[in-house]
PDB file of C-alpha atoms in Angstrom:
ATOM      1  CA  UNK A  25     -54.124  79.941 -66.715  1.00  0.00           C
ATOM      2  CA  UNK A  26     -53.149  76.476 -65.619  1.00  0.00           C
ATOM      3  CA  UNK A  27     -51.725  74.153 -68.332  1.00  0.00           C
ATOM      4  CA  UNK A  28     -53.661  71.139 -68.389  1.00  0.00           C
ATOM      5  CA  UNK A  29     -52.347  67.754 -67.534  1.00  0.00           C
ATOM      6  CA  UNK A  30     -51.722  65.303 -70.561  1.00  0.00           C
ATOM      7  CA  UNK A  31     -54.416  62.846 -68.369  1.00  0.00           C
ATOM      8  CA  UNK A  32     -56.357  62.460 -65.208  1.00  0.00           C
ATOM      9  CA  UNK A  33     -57.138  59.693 -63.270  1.00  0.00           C
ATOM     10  CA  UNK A  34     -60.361  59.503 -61.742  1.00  0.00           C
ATOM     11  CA  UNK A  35     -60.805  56.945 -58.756  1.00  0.00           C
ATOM     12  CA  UNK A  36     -64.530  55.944 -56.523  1.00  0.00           C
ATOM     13  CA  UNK A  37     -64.290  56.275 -52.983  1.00  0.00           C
ATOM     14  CA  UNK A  38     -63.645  52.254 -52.442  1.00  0.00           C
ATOM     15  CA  UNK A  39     -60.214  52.901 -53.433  1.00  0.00           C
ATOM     16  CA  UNK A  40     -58.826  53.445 -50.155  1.00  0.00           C
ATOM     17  CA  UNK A  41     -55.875  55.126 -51.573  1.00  0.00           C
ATOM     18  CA  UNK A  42     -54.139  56.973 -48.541  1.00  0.00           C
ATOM     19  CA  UNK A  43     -53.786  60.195 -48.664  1.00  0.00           C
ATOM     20  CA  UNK A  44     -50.630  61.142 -49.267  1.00  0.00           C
ATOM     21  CA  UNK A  45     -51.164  59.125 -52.574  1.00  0.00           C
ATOM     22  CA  UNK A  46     -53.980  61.154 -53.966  1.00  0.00           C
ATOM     23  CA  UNK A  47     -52.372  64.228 -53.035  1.00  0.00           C
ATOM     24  CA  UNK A  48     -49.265  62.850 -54.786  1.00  0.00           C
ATOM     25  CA  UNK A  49     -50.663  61.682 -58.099  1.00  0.00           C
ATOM     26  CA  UNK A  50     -53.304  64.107 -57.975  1.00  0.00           C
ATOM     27  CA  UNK A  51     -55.949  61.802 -58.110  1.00  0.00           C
ATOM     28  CA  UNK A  52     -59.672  62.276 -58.676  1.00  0.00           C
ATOM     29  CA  UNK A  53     -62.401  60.332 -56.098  1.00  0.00           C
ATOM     30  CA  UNK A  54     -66.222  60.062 -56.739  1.00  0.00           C
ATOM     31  CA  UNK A  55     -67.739  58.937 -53.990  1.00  0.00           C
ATOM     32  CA  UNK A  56     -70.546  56.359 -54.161  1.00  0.00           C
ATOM     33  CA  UNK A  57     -73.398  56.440 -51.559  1.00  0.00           C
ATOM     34  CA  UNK A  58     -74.436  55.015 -48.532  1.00  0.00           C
ATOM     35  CA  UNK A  59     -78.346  55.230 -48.084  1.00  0.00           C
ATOM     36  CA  UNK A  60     -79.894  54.979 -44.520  1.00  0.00           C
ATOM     37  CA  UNK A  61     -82.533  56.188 -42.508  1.00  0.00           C
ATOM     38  CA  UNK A  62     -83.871  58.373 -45.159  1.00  0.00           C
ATOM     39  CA  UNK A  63     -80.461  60.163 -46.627  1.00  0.00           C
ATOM     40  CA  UNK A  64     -78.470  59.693 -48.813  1.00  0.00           C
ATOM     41  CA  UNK A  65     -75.085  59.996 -47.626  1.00  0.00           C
ATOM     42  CA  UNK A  66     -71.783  60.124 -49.904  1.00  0.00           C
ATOM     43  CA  UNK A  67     -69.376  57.425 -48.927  1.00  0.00           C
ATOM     44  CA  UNK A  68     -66.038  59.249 -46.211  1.00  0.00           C
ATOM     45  CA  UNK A  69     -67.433  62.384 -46.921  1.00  0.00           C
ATOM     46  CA  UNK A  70     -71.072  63.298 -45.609  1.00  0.00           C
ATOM     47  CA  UNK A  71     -70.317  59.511 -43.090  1.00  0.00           C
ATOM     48  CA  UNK A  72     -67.122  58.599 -41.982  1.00  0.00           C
ATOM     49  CA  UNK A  73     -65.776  55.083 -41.148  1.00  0.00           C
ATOM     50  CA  UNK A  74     -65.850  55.761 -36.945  1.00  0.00           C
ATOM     51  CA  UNK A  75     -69.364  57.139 -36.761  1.00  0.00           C
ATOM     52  CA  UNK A  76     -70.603  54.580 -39.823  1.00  0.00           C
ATOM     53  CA  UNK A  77     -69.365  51.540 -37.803  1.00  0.00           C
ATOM     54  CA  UNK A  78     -70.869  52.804 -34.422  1.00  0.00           C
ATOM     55  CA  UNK A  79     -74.396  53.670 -35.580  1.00  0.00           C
ATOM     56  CA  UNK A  80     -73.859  50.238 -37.145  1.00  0.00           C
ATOM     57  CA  UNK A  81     -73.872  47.694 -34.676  1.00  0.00           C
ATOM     58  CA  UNK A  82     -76.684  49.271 -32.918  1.00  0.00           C
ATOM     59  CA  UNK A  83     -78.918  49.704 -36.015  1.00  0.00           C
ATOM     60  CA  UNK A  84     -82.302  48.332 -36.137  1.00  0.00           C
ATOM     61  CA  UNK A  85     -82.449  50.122 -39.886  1.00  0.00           C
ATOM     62  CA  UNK A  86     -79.627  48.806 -42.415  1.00  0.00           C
ATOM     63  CA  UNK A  87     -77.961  50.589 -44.837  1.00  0.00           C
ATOM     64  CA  UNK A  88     -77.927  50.524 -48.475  1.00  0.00           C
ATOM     65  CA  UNK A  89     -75.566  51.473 -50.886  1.00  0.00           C
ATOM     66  CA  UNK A  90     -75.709  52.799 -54.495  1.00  0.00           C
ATOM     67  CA  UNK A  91     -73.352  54.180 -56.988  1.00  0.00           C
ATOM     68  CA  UNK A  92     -73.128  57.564 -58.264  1.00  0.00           C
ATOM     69  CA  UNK A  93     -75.906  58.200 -60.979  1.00  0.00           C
ATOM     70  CA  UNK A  94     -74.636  59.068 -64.974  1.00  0.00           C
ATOM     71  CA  UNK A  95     -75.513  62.312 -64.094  1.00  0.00           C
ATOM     72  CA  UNK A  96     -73.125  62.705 -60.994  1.00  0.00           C
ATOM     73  CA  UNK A  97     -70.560  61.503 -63.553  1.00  0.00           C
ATOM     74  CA  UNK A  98     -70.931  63.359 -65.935  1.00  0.00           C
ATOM     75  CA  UNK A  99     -70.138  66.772 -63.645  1.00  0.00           C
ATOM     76  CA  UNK A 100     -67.995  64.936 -62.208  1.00  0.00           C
ATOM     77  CA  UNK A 101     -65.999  64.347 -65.638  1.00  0.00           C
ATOM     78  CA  UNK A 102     -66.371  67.546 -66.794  1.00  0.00           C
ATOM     79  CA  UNK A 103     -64.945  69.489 -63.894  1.00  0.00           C
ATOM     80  CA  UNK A 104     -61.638  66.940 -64.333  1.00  0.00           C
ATOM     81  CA  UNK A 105     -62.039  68.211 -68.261  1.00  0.00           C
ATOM     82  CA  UNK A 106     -61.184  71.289 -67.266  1.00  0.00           C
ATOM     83  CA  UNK A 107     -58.110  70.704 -65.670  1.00  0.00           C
ATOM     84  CA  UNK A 108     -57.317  67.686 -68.149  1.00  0.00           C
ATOM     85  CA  UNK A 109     -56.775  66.483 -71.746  1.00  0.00           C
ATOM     86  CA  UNK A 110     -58.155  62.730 -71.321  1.00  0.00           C
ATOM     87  CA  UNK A 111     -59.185  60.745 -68.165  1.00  0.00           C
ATOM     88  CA  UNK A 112     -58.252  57.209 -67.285  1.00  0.00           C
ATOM     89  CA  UNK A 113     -61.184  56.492 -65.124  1.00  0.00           C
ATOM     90  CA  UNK A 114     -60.699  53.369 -62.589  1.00  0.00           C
ATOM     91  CA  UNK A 115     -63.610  51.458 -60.898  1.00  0.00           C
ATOM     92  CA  UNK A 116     -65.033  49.066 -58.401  1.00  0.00           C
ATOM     93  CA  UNK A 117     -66.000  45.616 -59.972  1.00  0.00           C
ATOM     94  CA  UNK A 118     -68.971  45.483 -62.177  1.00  0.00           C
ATOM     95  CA  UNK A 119     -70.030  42.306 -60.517  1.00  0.00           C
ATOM     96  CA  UNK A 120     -70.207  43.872 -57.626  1.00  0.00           C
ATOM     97  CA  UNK A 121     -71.289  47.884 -58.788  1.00  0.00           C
ATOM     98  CA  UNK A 122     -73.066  49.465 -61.371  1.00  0.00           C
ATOM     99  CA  UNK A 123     -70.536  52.076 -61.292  1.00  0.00           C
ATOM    100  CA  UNK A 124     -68.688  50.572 -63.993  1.00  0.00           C
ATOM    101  CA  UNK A 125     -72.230  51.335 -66.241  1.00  0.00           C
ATOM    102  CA  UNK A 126     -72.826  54.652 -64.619  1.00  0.00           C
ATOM    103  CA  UNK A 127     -69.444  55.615 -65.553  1.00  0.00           C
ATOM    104  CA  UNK A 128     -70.248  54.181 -69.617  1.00  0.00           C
ATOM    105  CA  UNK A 129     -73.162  56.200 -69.892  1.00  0.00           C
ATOM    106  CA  UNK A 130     -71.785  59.959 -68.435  1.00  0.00           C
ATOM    107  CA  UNK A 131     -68.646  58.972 -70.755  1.00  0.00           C
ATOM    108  CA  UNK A 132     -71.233  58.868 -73.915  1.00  0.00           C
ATOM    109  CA  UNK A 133     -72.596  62.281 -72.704  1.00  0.00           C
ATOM    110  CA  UNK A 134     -68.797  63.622 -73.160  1.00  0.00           C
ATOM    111  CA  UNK A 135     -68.937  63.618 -76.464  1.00  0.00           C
ATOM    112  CA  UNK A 136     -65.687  63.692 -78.006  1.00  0.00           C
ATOM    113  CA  UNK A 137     -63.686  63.907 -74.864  1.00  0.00           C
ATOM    114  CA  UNK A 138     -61.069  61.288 -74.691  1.00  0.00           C
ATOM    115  CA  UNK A 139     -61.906  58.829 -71.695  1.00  0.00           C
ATOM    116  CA  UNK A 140     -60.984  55.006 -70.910  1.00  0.00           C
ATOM    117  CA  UNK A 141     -62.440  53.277 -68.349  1.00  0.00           C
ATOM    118  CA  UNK A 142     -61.259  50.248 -66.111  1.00  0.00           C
ATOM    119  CA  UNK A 143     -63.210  47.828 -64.352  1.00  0.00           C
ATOM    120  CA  UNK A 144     -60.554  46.482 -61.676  1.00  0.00           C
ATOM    121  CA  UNK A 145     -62.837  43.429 -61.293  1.00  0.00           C
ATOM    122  CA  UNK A 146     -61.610  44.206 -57.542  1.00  0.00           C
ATOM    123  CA  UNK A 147     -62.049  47.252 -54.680  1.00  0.00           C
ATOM    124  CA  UNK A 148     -60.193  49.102 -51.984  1.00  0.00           C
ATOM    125  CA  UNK A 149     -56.918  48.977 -52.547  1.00  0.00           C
ATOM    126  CA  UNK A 150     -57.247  46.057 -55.252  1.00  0.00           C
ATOM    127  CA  UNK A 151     -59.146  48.986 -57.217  1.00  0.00           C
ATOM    128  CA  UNK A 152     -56.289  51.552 -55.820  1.00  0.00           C
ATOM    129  CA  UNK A 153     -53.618  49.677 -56.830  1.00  0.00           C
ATOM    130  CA  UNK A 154     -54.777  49.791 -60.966  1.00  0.00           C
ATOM    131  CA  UNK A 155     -54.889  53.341 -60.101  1.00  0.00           C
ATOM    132  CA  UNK A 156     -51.795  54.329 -58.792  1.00  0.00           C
ATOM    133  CA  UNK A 157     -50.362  51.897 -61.651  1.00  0.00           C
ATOM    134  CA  UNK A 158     -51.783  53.849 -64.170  1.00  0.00           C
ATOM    135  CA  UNK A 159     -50.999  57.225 -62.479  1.00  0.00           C
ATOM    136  CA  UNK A 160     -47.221  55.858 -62.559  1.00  0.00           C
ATOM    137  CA  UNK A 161     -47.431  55.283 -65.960  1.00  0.00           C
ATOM    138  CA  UNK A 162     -48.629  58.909 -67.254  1.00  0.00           C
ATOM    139  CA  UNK A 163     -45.688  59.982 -64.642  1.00  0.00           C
ATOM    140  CA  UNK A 164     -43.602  58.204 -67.115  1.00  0.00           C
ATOM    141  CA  UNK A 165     -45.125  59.215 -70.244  1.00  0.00           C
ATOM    142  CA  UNK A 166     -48.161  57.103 -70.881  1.00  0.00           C
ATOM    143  CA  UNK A 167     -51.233  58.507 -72.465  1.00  0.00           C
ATOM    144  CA  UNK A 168     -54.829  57.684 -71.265  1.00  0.00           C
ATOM    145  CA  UNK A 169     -54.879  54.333 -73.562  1.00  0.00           C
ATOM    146  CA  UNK A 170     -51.020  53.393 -72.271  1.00  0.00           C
ATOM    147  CA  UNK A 171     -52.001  54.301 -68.912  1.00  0.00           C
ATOM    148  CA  UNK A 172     -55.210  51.805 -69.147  1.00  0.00           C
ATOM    149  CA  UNK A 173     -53.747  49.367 -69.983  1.00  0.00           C
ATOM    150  CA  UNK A 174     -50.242  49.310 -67.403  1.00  0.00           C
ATOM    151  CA  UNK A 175     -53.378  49.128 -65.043  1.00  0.00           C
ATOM    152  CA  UNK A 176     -55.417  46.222 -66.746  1.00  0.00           C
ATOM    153  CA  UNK A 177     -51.716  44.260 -66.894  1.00  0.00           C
ATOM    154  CA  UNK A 178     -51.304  43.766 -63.334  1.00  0.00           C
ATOM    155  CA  UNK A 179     -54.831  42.569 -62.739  1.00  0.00           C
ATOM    156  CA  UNK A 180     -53.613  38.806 -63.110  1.00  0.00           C
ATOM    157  CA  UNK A 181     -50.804  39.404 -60.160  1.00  0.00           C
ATOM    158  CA  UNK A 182     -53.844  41.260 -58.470  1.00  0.00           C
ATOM    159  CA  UNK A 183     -54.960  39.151 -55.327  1.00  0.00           C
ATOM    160  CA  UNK A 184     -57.746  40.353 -52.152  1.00  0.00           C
ATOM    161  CA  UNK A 185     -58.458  38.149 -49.287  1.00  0.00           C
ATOM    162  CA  UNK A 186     -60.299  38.941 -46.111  1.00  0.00           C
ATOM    163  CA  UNK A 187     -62.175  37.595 -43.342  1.00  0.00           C
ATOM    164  CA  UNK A 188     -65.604  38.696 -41.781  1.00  0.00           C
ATOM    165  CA  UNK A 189     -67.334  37.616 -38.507  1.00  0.00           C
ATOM    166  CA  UNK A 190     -69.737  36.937 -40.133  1.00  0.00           C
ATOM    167  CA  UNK A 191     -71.636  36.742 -43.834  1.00  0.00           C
ATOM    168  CA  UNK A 192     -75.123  38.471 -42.719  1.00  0.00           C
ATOM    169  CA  UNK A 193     -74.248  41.998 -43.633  1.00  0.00           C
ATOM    170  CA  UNK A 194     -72.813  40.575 -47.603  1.00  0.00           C
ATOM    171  CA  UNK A 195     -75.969  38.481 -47.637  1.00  0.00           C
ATOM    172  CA  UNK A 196     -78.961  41.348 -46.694  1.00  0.00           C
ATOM    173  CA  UNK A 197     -76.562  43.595 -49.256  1.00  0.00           C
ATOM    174  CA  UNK A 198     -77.023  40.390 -51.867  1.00  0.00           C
ATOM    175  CA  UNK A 199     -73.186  40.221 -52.455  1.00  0.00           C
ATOM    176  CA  UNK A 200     -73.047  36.652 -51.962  1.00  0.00           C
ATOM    177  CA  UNK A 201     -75.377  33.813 -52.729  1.00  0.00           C
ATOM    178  CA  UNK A 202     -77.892  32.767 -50.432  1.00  0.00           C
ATOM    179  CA  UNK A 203     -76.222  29.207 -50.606  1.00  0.00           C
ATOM    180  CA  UNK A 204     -72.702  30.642 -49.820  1.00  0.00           C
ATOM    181  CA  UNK A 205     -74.145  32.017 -46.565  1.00  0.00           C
ATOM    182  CA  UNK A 206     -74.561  28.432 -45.477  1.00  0.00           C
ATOM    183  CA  UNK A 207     -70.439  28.541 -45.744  1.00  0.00           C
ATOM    184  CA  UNK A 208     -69.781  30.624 -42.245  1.00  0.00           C
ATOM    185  CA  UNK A 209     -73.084  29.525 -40.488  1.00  0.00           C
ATOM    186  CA  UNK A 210     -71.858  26.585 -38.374  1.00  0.00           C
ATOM    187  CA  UNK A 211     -70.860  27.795 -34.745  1.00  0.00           C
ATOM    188  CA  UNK A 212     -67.292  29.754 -34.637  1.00  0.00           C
ATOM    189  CA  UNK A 213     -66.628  29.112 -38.301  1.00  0.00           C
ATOM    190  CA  UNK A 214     -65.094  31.757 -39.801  1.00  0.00           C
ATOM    191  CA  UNK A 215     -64.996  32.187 -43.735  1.00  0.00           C
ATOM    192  CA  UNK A 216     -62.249  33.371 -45.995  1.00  0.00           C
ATOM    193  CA  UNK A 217     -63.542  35.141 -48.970  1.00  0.00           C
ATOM    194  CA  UNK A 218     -61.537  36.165 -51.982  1.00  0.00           C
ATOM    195  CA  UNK A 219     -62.202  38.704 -54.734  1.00  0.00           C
ATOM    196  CA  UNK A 220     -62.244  36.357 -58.202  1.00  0.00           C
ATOM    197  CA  UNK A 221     -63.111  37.045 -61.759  1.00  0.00           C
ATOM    198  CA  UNK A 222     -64.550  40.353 -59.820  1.00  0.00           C
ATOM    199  CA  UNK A 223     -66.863  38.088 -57.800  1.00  0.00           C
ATOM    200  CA  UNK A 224     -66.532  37.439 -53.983  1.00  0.00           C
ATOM    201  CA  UNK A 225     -66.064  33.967 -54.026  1.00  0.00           C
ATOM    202  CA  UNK A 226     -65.290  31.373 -50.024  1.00  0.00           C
ATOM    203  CA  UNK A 227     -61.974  30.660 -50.513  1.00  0.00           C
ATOM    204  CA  UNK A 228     -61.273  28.880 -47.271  1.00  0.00           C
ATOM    205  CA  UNK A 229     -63.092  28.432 -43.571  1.00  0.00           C
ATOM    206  CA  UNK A 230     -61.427  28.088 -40.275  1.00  0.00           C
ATOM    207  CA  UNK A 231     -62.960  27.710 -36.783  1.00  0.00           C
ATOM    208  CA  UNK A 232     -61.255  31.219 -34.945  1.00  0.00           C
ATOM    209  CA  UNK A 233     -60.006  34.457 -36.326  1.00  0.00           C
ATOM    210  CA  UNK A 234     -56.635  34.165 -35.357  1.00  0.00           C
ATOM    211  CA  UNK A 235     -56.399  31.067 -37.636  1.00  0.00           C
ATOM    212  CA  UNK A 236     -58.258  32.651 -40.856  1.00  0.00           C
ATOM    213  CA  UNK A 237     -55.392  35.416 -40.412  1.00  0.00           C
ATOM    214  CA  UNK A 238     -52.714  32.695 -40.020  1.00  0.00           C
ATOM    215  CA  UNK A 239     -54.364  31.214 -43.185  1.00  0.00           C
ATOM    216  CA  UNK A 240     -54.528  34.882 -44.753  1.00  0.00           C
ATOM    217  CA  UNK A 241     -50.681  35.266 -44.099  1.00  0.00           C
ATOM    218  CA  UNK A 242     -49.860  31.699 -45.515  1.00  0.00           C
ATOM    219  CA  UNK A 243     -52.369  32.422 -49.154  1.00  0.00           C
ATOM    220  CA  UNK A 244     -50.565  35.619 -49.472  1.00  0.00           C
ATOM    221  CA  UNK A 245     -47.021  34.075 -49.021  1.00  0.00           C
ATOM    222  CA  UNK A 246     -47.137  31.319 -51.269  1.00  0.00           C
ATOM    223  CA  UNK A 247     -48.596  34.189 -54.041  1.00  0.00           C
ATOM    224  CA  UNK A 248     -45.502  36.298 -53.995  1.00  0.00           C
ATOM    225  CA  UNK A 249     -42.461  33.748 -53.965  1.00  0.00           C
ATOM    226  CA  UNK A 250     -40.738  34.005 -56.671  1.00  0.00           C
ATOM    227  CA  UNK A 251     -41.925  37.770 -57.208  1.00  0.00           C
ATOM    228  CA  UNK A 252     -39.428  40.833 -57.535  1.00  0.00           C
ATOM    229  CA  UNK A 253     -41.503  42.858 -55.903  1.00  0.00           C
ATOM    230  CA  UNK A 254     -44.698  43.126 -53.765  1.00  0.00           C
ATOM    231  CA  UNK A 255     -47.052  45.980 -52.538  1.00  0.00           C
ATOM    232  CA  UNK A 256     -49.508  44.974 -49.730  1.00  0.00           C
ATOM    233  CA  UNK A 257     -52.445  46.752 -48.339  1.00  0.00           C
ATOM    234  CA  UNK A 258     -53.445  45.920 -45.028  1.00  0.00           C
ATOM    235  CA  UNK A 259     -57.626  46.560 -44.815  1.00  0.00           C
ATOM    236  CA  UNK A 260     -59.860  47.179 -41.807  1.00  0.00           C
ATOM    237  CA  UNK A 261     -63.186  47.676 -40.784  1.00  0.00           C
ATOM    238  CA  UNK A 262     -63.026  49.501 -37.067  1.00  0.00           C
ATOM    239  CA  UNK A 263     -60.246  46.816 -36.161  1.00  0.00           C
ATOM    240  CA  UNK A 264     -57.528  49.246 -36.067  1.00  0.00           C
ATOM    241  CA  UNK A 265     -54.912  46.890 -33.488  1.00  0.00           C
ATOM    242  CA  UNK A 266     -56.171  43.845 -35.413  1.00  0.00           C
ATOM    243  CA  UNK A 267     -54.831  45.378 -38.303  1.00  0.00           C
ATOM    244  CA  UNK A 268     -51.234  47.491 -36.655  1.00  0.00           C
ATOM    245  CA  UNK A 269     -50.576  43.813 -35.790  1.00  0.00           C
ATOM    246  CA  UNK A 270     -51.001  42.180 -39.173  1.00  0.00           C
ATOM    247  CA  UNK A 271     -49.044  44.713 -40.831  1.00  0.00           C
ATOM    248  CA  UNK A 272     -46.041  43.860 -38.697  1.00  0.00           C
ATOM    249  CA  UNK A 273     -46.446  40.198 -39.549  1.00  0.00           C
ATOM    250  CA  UNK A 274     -47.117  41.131 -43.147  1.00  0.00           C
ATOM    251  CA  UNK A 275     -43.873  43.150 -43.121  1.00  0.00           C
ATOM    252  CA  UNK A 276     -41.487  40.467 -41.141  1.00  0.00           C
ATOM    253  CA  UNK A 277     -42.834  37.731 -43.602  1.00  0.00           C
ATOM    254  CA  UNK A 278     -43.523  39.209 -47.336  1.00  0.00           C
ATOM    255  CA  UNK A 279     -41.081  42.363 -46.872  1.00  0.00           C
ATOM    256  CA  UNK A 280     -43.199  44.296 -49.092  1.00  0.00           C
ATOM    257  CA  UNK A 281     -41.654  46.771 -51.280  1.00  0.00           C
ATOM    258  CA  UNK A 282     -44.517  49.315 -50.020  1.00  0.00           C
ATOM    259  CA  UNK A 283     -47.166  48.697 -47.255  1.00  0.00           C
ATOM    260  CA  UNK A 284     -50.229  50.472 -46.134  1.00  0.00           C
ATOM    261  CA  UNK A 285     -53.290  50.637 -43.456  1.00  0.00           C
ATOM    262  CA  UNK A 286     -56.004  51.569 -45.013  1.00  0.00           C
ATOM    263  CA  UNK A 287     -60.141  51.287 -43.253  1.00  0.00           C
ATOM    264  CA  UNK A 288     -62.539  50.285 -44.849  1.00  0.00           C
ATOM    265  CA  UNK A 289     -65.139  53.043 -46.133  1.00  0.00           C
ATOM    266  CA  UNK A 290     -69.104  53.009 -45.085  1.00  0.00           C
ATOM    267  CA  UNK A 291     -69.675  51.788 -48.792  1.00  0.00           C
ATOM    268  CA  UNK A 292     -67.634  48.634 -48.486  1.00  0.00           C
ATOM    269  CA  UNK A 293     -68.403  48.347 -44.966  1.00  0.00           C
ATOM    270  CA  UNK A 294     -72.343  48.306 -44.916  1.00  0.00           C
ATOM    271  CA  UNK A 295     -71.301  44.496 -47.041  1.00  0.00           C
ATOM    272  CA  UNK A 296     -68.671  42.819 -44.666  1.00  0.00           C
ATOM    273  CA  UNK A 297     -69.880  44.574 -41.177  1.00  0.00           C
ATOM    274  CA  UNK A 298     -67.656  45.670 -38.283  1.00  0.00           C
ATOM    275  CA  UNK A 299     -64.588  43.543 -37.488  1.00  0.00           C
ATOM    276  CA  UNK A 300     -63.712  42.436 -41.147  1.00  0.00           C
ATOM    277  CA  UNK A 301     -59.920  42.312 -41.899  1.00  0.00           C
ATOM    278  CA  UNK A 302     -58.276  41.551 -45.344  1.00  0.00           C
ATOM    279  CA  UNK A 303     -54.701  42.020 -47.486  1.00  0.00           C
ATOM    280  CA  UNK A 304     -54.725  43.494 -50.873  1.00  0.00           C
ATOM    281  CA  UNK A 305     -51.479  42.857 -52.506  1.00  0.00           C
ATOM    282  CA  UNK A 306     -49.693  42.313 -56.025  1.00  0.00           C
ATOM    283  CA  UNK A 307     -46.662  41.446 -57.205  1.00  0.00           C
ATOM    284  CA  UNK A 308     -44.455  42.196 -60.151  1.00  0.00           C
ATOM    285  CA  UNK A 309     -42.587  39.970 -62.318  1.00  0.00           C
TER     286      UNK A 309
END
């Protein structure tokens, strides 16, 4: 029989975390749910980001979304159990999820079993970062509370900015005040929102795209002088070239110590709409 690891992390499917990383770290995804047209679909498994952002633009139905239920959690944290002592257990913002409280209430139902969860007040890679933060920490030793809280530390160097074309799809999801949607509905204004506090909060507005990235490119910039080190995540929903090229601008201007590409799931997508392009990054002291 296996031995069991010392702790497991356990990640929802707005992480974004490529691949490679999950594989690596042997991380743990939950996916939440996209609900449309009758089904409930879990989010980059059952609906993918190409054929999600398709059906999108010519739906006369929107989606929904909804987090995985206490129940979902629970199985979900007792399969990890078996291959684990303790779970850190990492999570889109509360403000924007009840995952954070589905997660609470299957935790309960585990009785004695050691696990600490994490709102990262953030999501996609904001969320993966505290992840793969705490799953470098357990490399090095930590246990689940140790682990917890190498993630919770980097949450004030934690920063997510993006742009969408437009605010309709956060506002019919009710991710952003009904006043705030005033904010990108002049003709070719384009708004820059910001994950605060957990909250999607206008940060800045600019007339054309090419600007708000401009804008994006100076706001992450000014963030990380000074830093020793940054990590930048590159997001996209179904703007792959949009995205190729702000990496390379990312990388001639911030040098990050690591960069990735990462889309952006049905979940997170059925709130921002096609076209939407952000940077996740933080820095280290």
């Amino acid at each position: 029989m296996a031995q069991k690891a010392k702790v497991a992390v356990v990640v929802d499917s707005t992480a974004y975390i490529p691949e490679e990383l999950i594989k690596q770290y042997n991380l743990h995804v939950i996916p939440l749910h996209v609900n449309w047209e009758g089904q409930s679909l879990r989010d980059n498994v059952d609906i993918k980001p190409d054929a999600f952002y398709k059906k999108l633009t010519q739906a006369k139905e929107m989606p929904t979304t909804s987090q995985p239920s206490a129940g979902e959690f629970y199985d979900f944290y007792s399969a990890v159990a078996e291959t684990a002592e303790s779970i850190v257990s990492v999570h889109i913002s509360s403000e924007l999820s009840g995952t954070i409280a589905s997660a609470h209430a299957a935790s309960k139902l585990m009785e004695d079993f050691p696990i600490e969860i994490v709102d990262s007040r953030s999501t996609s890679m904001g969320l993966g970062y505290l992840a793969l933060v705490a799953a470098q920490a357990i490399e090095q030793g930590a246990d689940y509370k140790e682990a917890a809280a190498a993630a919770r530390a980097i949450l004030p160097h934690l920063h997510l900015v993006f742009v969408v074309d437009t605010l309709e799809y956060l506002h019919r999801g009710g991710r952003i005040g009904g006043a705030q949607r005033l904010f990108g509905s002049m003709l070719s204004i384009k708004p820059l929102l910001q994950l605060e506090d957990g909250r999607i909060e206008p940060l800045d507005k600019v007339r054309t795209k090419s600007k708000a990235v401009q804008r994006l490119l100076e706001i992450a910039a000014e963030s990380v002088q000074g830093a020793s080190a940054c990590h930048v995540t590159v997001l996209n929903a179904a703007a792959a070239a949009e995205a190729e090229s702000l990496a390379a601008q990312v990388q001639d201007l911030l040098k990050p110590n690591s960069l990735n590409i990462v889309e952006i799931s049905p979940v997170i997508g059925t709130h921002t709409g096609p076209a939407a392009l952000g940077l996740a990054w933080y820095t280290e002291p």
